């Protein structure tokens, strides 16, 4: 199975976890997903201190669409994405591999049901 196929399977599997991952794990999934897809960080709006309703950084992934972001959620997502790019220096291929590995770990830690109807990650 190619890395791209394994990544797509991991995305599907992440939607079949039986319990909610920790917030830290959800942020890692978010960051790895954004980097994997080559989303342009330079075009992401940094949430400001006085944003009353921060806009969603991404509309491409169920986890990121399911709630209106609070300012702190938007900042956490922005910072996780920034860290993956700048501190961890992940490439799209590296981020895909990290995403796959994290989902495999979460399948053990959070439970996994292959027959479960897919739902937003973290539901």
PDB file of C-alpha atoms in Angstrom, residues 103-112:
ATOM      1  CA  UNK A 103      -4.076   6.985  14.143  1.00  0.00           C
ATOM      2  CA  UNK A 104      -2.674   3.482  14.703  1.00  0.00           C
ATOM      3  CA  UNK A 105      -1.795   4.470  18.286  1.00  0.00           C
ATOM      4  CA  UNK A 106      -5.237   6.022  18.818  1.00  0.00           C
ATOM      5  CA  UNK A 107      -6.924   2.870  17.534  1.00  0.00           C
ATOM      6  CA  UNK A 108      -5.321   1.051  20.467  1.00  0.00           C
ATOM      7  CA  UNK A 109      -5.731   3.838  23.042  1.00  0.00           C
ATOM      8  CA  UNK A 110      -9.247   4.993  22.118  1.00  0.00           C
ATOM      9  CA  UNK A 111     -10.683   1.869  20.573  1.00  0.00           C
ATOM     10  CA  UNK A 112     -11.604   1.250  16.970  1.00  0.00           C
TER      11      UNK A 112
END
